[in-house]
Structure formats: C-alpha cells, structure tokens
CSV table of C-alpha atoms and ligand atoms in Angstrom, one decimal:
chain,number,residue,atom,x,y,z
A,1,MET,CA,20.1,-29.2,7.3
A,2,SER,CA,21.0,-31.2,4.2
A,3,ALA,CA,22.0,-29.5,1.0
A,4,THR,CA,18.9,-30.8,-0.7
A,5,ALA,CA,16.4,-29.2,1.7
A,6,PRO,CA,13.6,-27.3,0.0
A,7,PRO,CA,14.3,-23.5,-0.2
A,8,GLN,CA,13.1,-21.6,2.8
A,9,ASN,CA,11.4,-18.2,2.5
A,10,GLN,CA,13.1,-16.8,5.7
A,11,GLY,CA,10.0,-17.5,7.7
A,12,GLU,CA,8.0,-14.9,5.7
A,13,ASP,CA,4.4,-15.8,5.5
A,14,LEU,CA,3.5,-15.9,1.8
A,15,THR,CA,-0.1,-16.7,2.2
A,16,VAL,CA,-3.0,-14.2,2.2
A,17,PRO,CA,-5.8,-14.5,4.8
A,18,PRO,CA,-9.1,-15.3,3.0
A,19,GLU,CA,-10.8,-12.1,4.3
A,20,LYS,CA,-8.1,-10.1,2.6
A,21,LEU,CA,-8.6,-11.6,-0.8
A,22,PRO,CA,-10.5,-9.6,-3.4
A,23,ARG,CA,-14.1,-10.8,-3.9
A,24,HIS,CA,-13.9,-9.9,-7.5
A,25,LEU,CA,-10.6,-9.9,-9.4
A,26,ALA,CA,-10.3,-8.4,-12.9
A,27,VAL,CA,-7.3,-8.9,-15.2
A,28,ILE,CA,-6.1,-7.2,-18.3
A,29,MET,CA,-4.0,-10.0,-19.8
A,30,ASP,CA,-1.4,-8.1,-21.9
A,31,GLY,CA,2.0,-8.8,-23.4
A,32,ASN,CA,1.5,-12.0,-25.4
A,33,GLY,CA,2.8,-10.4,-28.6
A,34,ARG,CA,5.9,-9.1,-26.9
A,35,TRP,CA,6.5,-12.4,-25.1
A,36,ALA,CA,6.6,-14.1,-28.5
A,37,LYS,CA,8.6,-11.4,-30.3
A,38,LYS,CA,11.3,-11.6,-27.7
A,39,ARG,CA,11.8,-15.2,-28.8
A,40,GLY,CA,11.6,-14.5,-32.5
A,41,TRP,CA,8.3,-16.3,-32.7
A,42,ASN,CA,4.9,-15.5,-34.2
A,43,ARG,CA,2.6,-13.5,-31.9
A,44,VAL,CA,0.2,-16.4,-31.9
A,45,ARG,CA,2.6,-18.5,-29.9
A,46,GLY,CA,2.4,-15.8,-27.3
A,47,HIS,CA,-1.4,-16.1,-27.2
A,48,GLU,CA,-1.1,-19.9,-27.0
A,49,GLU,CA,1.2,-19.6,-24.0
A,50,GLY,CA,-1.1,-16.9,-22.6
A,51,SER,CA,-4.0,-19.3,-22.6
A,52,GLU,CA,-2.0,-21.6,-20.3
A,53,SER,CA,-1.7,-18.7,-17.9
A,54,VAL,CA,-5.5,-18.3,-18.0
A,55,ARG,CA,-5.9,-21.9,-17.1
A,56,VAL,CA,-3.5,-21.6,-14.2
A,57,LEU,CA,-5.2,-18.4,-13.0
A,58,VAL,CA,-8.7,-19.9,-13.1
A,59,ARG,CA,-7.6,-22.9,-11.1
A,60,ALA,CA,-5.7,-20.8,-8.5
A,61,CYS,CA,-8.6,-18.4,-8.0
A,62,ARG,CA,-11.1,-21.2,-7.6
A,63,ARG,CA,-8.8,-22.9,-5.1
A,64,LEU,CA,-8.4,-19.6,-3.2
A,65,GLY,CA,-12.1,-19.1,-3.1
A,66,ILE,CA,-12.2,-15.9,-5.2
A,67,GLY,CA,-15.9,-15.8,-6.3
A,68,TRP,CA,-15.6,-13.5,-9.3
A,69,LEU,CA,-12.9,-13.5,-11.9
A,70,THR,CA,-13.2,-11.3,-15.0
A,71,LEU,CA,-10.7,-11.5,-17.8
A,72,TYR,CA,-10.2,-9.1,-20.7
A,73,ALA,CA,-9.8,-11.5,-23.5
A,74,PHE,CA,-10.6,-9.4,-26.6
A,75,SER,CA,-11.4,-5.8,-26.8
A,76,GLU,CA,-13.7,-4.0,-29.1
A,77,GLU,CA,-10.6,-2.3,-30.4
A,78,ASN,CA,-8.8,-5.6,-31.0
A,79,TRP,CA,-11.0,-6.2,-34.1
A,80,ALA,CA,-8.6,-3.8,-35.8
A,81,ARG,CA,-5.7,-6.3,-35.6
A,82,PRO,CA,-4.6,-8.3,-38.6
A,83,GLN,CA,-7.3,-10.7,-39.7
A,84,ALA,CA,-5.0,-13.7,-39.2
A,85,GLU,CA,-4.3,-12.8,-35.6
A,86,VAL,CA,-8.1,-12.2,-34.9
A,87,THR,CA,-8.8,-15.6,-36.4
A,88,ALA,CA,-6.1,-17.3,-34.4
A,89,LEU,CA,-7.5,-15.7,-31.2
A,90,MET,CA,-11.0,-17.0,-31.9
A,91,LYS,CA,-9.7,-20.5,-32.6
A,92,LEU,CA,-7.8,-20.4,-29.3
A,93,LEU,CA,-10.9,-19.3,-27.5
A,94,ASN,CA,-12.8,-22.2,-29.0
A,95,ARG,CA,-10.0,-24.6,-27.9
A,96,PHE,CA,-10.0,-23.1,-24.4
A,97,LEU,CA,-13.7,-23.5,-24.0
A,98,LYS,CA,-13.7,-27.2,-25.2
A,99,LYS,CA,-10.7,-28.0,-23.0
A,100,GLU,CA,-12.0,-26.3,-19.8
A,101,ARG,CA,-15.6,-27.3,-20.0
A,102,GLN,CA,-15.2,-30.4,-17.8
A,103,GLU,CA,-13.1,-28.6,-15.3
A,104,MET,CA,-15.6,-25.9,-15.0
A,105,LEU,CA,-18.4,-28.4,-14.4
A,106,GLU,CA,-16.4,-30.3,-11.8
A,107,ARG,CA,-15.3,-27.2,-9.9
A,108,GLY,CA,-18.6,-25.3,-9.8
A,109,ILE,CA,-17.4,-22.6,-12.2
A,110,ARG,CA,-20.1,-20.7,-14.0
A,111,LEU,CA,-19.1,-19.2,-17.3
A,112,ASN,CA,-20.3,-15.7,-18.3
A,113,THR,CA,-19.5,-13.2,-20.9
A,114,ILE,CA,-19.6,-9.4,-21.3
A,115,GLY,CA,-19.3,-7.5,-24.5
A,116,GLU,CA,-20.8,-7.5,-28.0
A,117,THR,CA,-20.6,-11.2,-28.3
A,118,GLU,CA,-22.9,-11.2,-31.3
A,119,LYS,CA,-20.0,-10.0,-33.3
A,120,LEU,CA,-18.0,-13.2,-32.6
A,121,PRO,CA,-17.8,-16.0,-35.2
A,122,LYS,CA,-20.8,-18.3,-35.2
A,123,ALA,CA,-18.8,-21.3,-34.0
A,124,THR,CA,-17.5,-19.3,-31.0
A,125,ARG,CA,-20.9,-17.9,-30.2
A,126,GLU,CA,-22.4,-21.4,-30.2
A,127,LEU,CA,-19.7,-22.8,-28.0
A,128,LEU,CA,-20.1,-20.0,-25.6
A,129,SER,CA,-23.8,-20.3,-25.3
A,130,LYS,CA,-23.6,-24.1,-24.9
A,131,THR,CA,-20.9,-23.8,-22.2
A,132,MET,CA,-22.7,-21.0,-20.4
A,133,ALA,CA,-25.9,-23.1,-20.3
A,134,GLU,CA,-24.1,-26.2,-19.1
A,135,THR,CA,-22.2,-24.4,-16.3
A,136,ALA,CA,-25.1,-22.1,-15.3
A,137,GLY,CA,-25.5,-24.1,-12.0
A,138,GLY,CA,-21.9,-23.4,-10.9
A,139,ARG,CA,-22.0,-21.8,-7.5
A,140,ASP,CA,-18.4,-21.5,-6.5
A,141,MET,CA,-17.0,-19.0,-9.0
A,142,THR,CA,-18.2,-16.9,-11.9
A,143,LEU,CA,-15.6,-16.7,-14.7
A,144,THR,CA,-16.5,-13.8,-16.9
A,145,LEU,CA,-14.8,-13.4,-20.3
A,146,ALA,CA,-14.8,-9.9,-21.8
A,147,LEU,CA,-15.1,-10.5,-25.5
A,148,SER,CA,-15.5,-7.7,-28.0
A,149,TYR,CA,-15.8,-5.6,-24.9
A,150,GLY,CA,-15.5,-1.8,-24.8
A,151,GLY,CA,-16.4,0.2,-21.7
A,152,ARG,CA,-17.5,3.3,-23.5
A,153,GLN,CA,-19.7,1.2,-25.8
A,154,GLU,CA,-21.1,-0.5,-22.7
A,155,ILE,CA,-22.0,2.8,-21.0
A,156,THR,CA,-23.4,4.3,-24.3
A,157,GLN,CA,-25.7,1.3,-24.8
A,158,ALA,CA,-26.9,1.6,-21.2
A,159,ALA,CA,-27.7,5.3,-21.8
A,160,ARG,CA,-29.6,4.4,-24.9
A,161,ARG,CA,-31.6,1.8,-23.0
A,162,LEU,CA,-32.4,4.4,-20.3
A,163,ALA,CA,-33.6,6.8,-22.9
A,164,GLU,CA,-35.8,4.1,-24.5
A,165,ASP,CA,-37.3,3.3,-21.1
A,166,VAL,CA,-38.1,7.0,-20.5
A,167,LYS,CA,-39.5,7.4,-24.0
A,168,ALA,CA,-41.8,4.4,-23.5
A,169,GLY,CA,-43.0,5.8,-20.2
A,170,ARG,CA,-41.4,3.0,-18.1
A,171,LEU,CA,-39.0,5.2,-16.3
A,172,GLU,CA,-39.1,8.8,-14.9
A,173,PRO,CA,-35.9,10.8,-15.6
A,174,ALA,CA,-35.7,11.6,-11.9
A,175,ALA,CA,-35.5,7.9,-11.2
A,176,ILE,CA,-32.2,7.6,-13.1
A,177,ASP,CA,-29.6,6.9,-10.5
A,178,GLU,CA,-26.4,4.9,-10.4
A,179,ALA,CA,-28.2,1.7,-9.8
A,180,ALA,CA,-30.5,2.3,-12.9
A,181,LEU,CA,-27.4,2.8,-15.1
A,182,ALA,CA,-25.4,0.0,-13.5
A,183,GLY,CA,-28.4,-2.3,-14.0
A,184,ARG,CA,-28.2,-1.8,-17.8
A,185,LEU,CA,-24.5,-2.5,-18.1
A,186,TYR,CA,-23.3,-6.0,-19.1
A,187,THR,CA,-22.1,-6.4,-15.6
A,188,ALA,CA,-25.6,-6.0,-14.0
A,189,GLY,CA,-25.8,-8.1,-10.9
A,190,MET,CA,-22.1,-8.5,-10.5
A,191,PRO,CA,-20.1,-6.9,-7.7
A,192,ASP,CA,-17.6,-4.3,-8.8
A,193,PRO,CA,-14.0,-5.5,-9.2
A,194,ASP,CA,-11.9,-5.0,-6.0
A,195,LEU,CA,-8.6,-5.5,-7.7
A,196,LEU,CA,-7.6,-4.9,-11.3
A,197,ILE,CA,-4.3,-6.4,-12.5
A,198,ARG,CA,-2.6,-5.4,-15.7
A,199,THR,CA,0.5,-7.2,-17.0
A,200,SER,CA,3.2,-6.2,-19.4
A,201,GLY,CA,4.1,-2.8,-17.9
A,202,GLU,CA,1.4,-0.7,-19.6
A,203,GLN,CA,-0.3,1.5,-17.1
A,204,ARG,CA,-3.7,2.1,-18.7
A,205,ILE,CA,-7.1,0.5,-18.6
A,206,SER,CA,-7.7,0.4,-22.4
A,207,ASN,CA,-11.4,0.8,-22.2
A,208,PHE,CA,-11.9,-2.1,-19.6
A,209,LEU,CA,-14.6,-1.7,-17.0
A,210,PRO,CA,-14.3,2.1,-16.7
A,211,TRP,CA,-17.5,2.5,-14.7
A,212,GLN,CA,-17.0,-0.6,-12.6
A,213,THR,CA,-13.4,0.1,-11.5
A,214,ALA,CA,-14.2,3.6,-10.1
A,215,TYR,CA,-12.9,2.4,-6.7
A,216,ALA,CA,-10.9,-0.7,-7.6
A,217,GLU,CA,-7.3,-1.1,-6.5
A,218,PHE,CA,-4.9,-1.2,-9.5
A,219,TYR,CA,-1.9,-3.5,-9.7
A,220,PHE,CA,0.5,-3.1,-12.6
A,221,THR,CA,3.4,-5.5,-13.2
A,222,GLU,CA,6.1,-5.7,-15.8
A,223,THR,CA,5.6,-9.4,-16.2
A,224,LEU,CA,4.3,-10.4,-19.6
A,225,TRP,CA,1.0,-12.3,-19.5
A,226,PRO,CA,2.4,-15.7,-20.6
A,227,ASP,CA,4.8,-15.5,-17.6
A,228,PHE,CA,2.1,-14.6,-15.1
A,229,ARG,CA,1.6,-17.7,-13.1
A,230,GLU,CA,0.8,-18.5,-9.5
A,231,PRO,CA,3.8,-16.8,-7.8
A,232,GLU,CA,3.0,-13.6,-9.7
A,233,LEU,CA,-0.7,-13.9,-8.7
A,234,MET,CA,0.2,-14.4,-5.1
A,235,SER,CA,2.5,-11.2,-5.2
A,236,ALA,CA,-0.5,-9.2,-6.6
A,237,LEU,CA,-2.8,-10.6,-4.0
A,238,ARG,CA,-0.4,-9.8,-1.2
A,239,ALA,CA,0.0,-6.3,-2.5
A,240,TYR,CA,-3.8,-5.9,-2.5
A,241,ALA,CA,-4.1,-7.3,1.0
A,242,GLY,CA,-1.7,-4.6,2.2
A,243,ARG,CA,-3.7,-1.7,0.8
A,244,GLN,CA,-6.1,0.4,2.8
A,245,ARG,CA,-9.3,1.1,0.8
A,246,ARG,CA,-10.6,4.4,2.1
A,247,PHE,CA,-13.5,5.2,-0.2
A,248,GLY,CA,-13.1,8.9,0.6
A,249,ARG,CA,-12.7,8.6,4.3
A,250,THR,CA,-9.6,9.2,6.4
A,251,GLY,CA,-7.3,6.5,7.5
A,252,ASP,CA,-8.1,7.3,11.1
A,253,GLN,CA,-11.8,6.9,10.6
A,254,LEU,CA,-11.2,3.4,9.2
A,255,GLU,CA,-8.8,2.4,12.0
A,256,THR,CA,-11.2,3.4,14.8
A,257,GLY,CA,-14.1,1.8,13.0
B,301,IPE,C1,-2.8,-9.4,-25.0
B,301,IPE,O1,-1.5,-9.4,-25.5
B,301,IPE,C2,-3.8,-10.3,-25.7
B,301,IPE,C3,-4.8,-9.5,-26.5
B,301,IPE,C4,-4.9,-8.2,-26.6
B,301,IPE,C5,-5.8,-10.3,-27.1
B,301,IPE,P1,-1.2,-8.5,-26.8
B,301,IPE,O2,-1.5,-9.3,-28.0
B,301,IPE,O3,-1.8,-7.2,-26.7
B,301,IPE,O4,0.4,-8.4,-26.6
B,301,IPE,P2,1.3,-7.2,-26.9
B,301,IPE,O5,0.8,-6.0,-26.1
B,301,IPE,O6,1.3,-6.9,-28.3
B,301,IPE,O7,2.7,-7.6,-26.3
B,302,IPE,C1,-6.1,-4.7,-23.9
B,302,IPE,O1,-4.8,-4.9,-24.4
B,302,IPE,C2,-7.0,-5.7,-24.4
B,302,IPE,C3,-6.8,-7.1,-23.9
B,302,IPE,C4,-5.9,-7.4,-23.0
B,302,IPE,C5,-7.7,-8.1,-24.4
B,302,IPE,P1,-4.3,-4.2,-25.8
B,302,IPE,O2,-2.9,-4.7,-26.0
B,302,IPE,O3,-5.3,-4.3,-26.8
B,302,IPE,O4,-4.3,-2.6,-25.3
B,302,IPE,P2,-3.5,-1.4,-25.8
B,302,IPE,O5,-4.0,-1.2,-27.3
B,302,IPE,O6,-2.1,-1.6,-25.7
B,302,IPE,O7,-4.0,-0.2,-25.0
B,303,MG,MG1,-1.2,-5.5,-25.9
C-alpha cells in the first residue's frame, strides 16, 4: 500500500442500514454562542457558522432518506435575548430561506413551521409563507423549523382549543383522548420524533417537543452546533441504530417477536 492511500477505518462498517434510521429526527442546535466566544468572536458569527451546519444536515438527511427533520431554531424563551442578537437571527433565517429555496424545490423538500410564528417579523413571516406554499408539493422530506416555539405553550393552547370545542358542543369531555390533544398541537399529522439530538453538552430539552418526545431516544454530544457536520451526524445515527426501543416491554419479548 502506498503512503498516499486513503485512510482506512479498520474494516469497520460506518454506514447505517436504512431500516435502522429514524423516521423522524429532531435536533436542538445548541452551542453557537460558545463556539464564537472560544474564538473571541461575536456570537452572531457562531449563528452564521451554525446555519452552514443546518444546510449540511438537511442535505445529508435528505440523501439518507430520513422523511422528517425538525429543527429547534428559535425558542419562545429566546425572545429574551439581546435585541441585536434576535435581529441577527431573524436576518440569518431570511437569508437561509432565500438560499435554500431552490434546493428544497429540486430535492422534494417540504418546508413547515411549528411555533407562534405570528410573532416573527413581517419579512420573515412573508418569506416563510411563500416558501411553504412553493414547497408544499415536496414528497421526499418534511423540514420543520421550530420558531418562537415552546412546548408548554403548545400544550396549553391545545388544552384551550379542547375546552372551546367542548363549550361549543363539538366535543364530549369523554372523547378527549391522546389523539384529540395531539391533533391540536402544532405537530398534528406528524409522526413523533424517534431520535432527539442535542449538541453542546447540555442535557435538557429546553421546552422542545415535551409531548412528542415521550418515547424518543435522546443523544447528547459535547460537539458545538457549528462543528456538527456529517461525521457527527453519522455517529449519532449509529448510536441510535444500536439502541433497543422497548416501549415498556421486556427485551426478551422484543427478541422473540
Ligand atoms: C443555539 O446556540 C442557537 C439558538 C438558541 C438560537 P446558542 O446561541 O444558544 O449558543 P450558546 O448556548 O450560547 O453557546
Ligand atoms: C434551546 O437552546 C433553543 C434552541 C436551540 C433554539 P437555548 O440555548 O436557548 O437553551 P437553554 O436556555 O440553554 O436551555
Ligand atoms: Mg444555548
């Protein structure tokens, strides 16, 4: 073997069989600020580099055939950040939408949002609705951006809607079941996430999809979001492929079918 041969991975198979991939992947993209701070840069530079990681992730998931990708881009609580950072994040989102539009159309990616998007600046709202309308026919992947999203707020508004339906005589209290509540969440019609990744070493969900992740597998990594690229994604997917999801049953029950 010549000295210039590509590095070998000792025969280890680094791919994940398609049936072992999550159907729905959700990601808490955290650590942009720390990534920038480590370099003595403004936090916004971290968000900029983080948006490149989003681009890489979307492409990789689409190529792998993951049908649902949901990204925590801006939380309800993030409105409390300094105004300049909030403005920069909204501008970056606008830029991302303009830049990725063509790619989404070409690759059959449907754009979707969850959260109180009516709170977003007008230009962002308009760009979002335009892009969602244009990509509505995408059949290969649904990319959901959680924007001004808070899980407790989501459950609270679903409860309010249930109460309104009962009051109006459209719904019997006895008919309120899990499906009735889930059908009033922003995620109505979406499968629950199978895998939730959080970067940057924090081990919490920060109000992201608390109802929907009841049985998700969690994967935490120290990697900061701007550094989370394909190799890190593949590590997470391999970890997920090696998990046994028991949903309350015993391991023996699952192995014997
Ligand atoms: C995640 O990175 C991006 C958003 C919350 C919008 P952070 O901005 O939270 O980065 P850290 O946690 O301060 O490093
Ligand atoms: C969660 O990250 C929100 C997003 C990634 C958009 P935060 O950085 O806001 O979460 P906390 O405040 O550390 O829990
Ligand atoms: Mg953070």
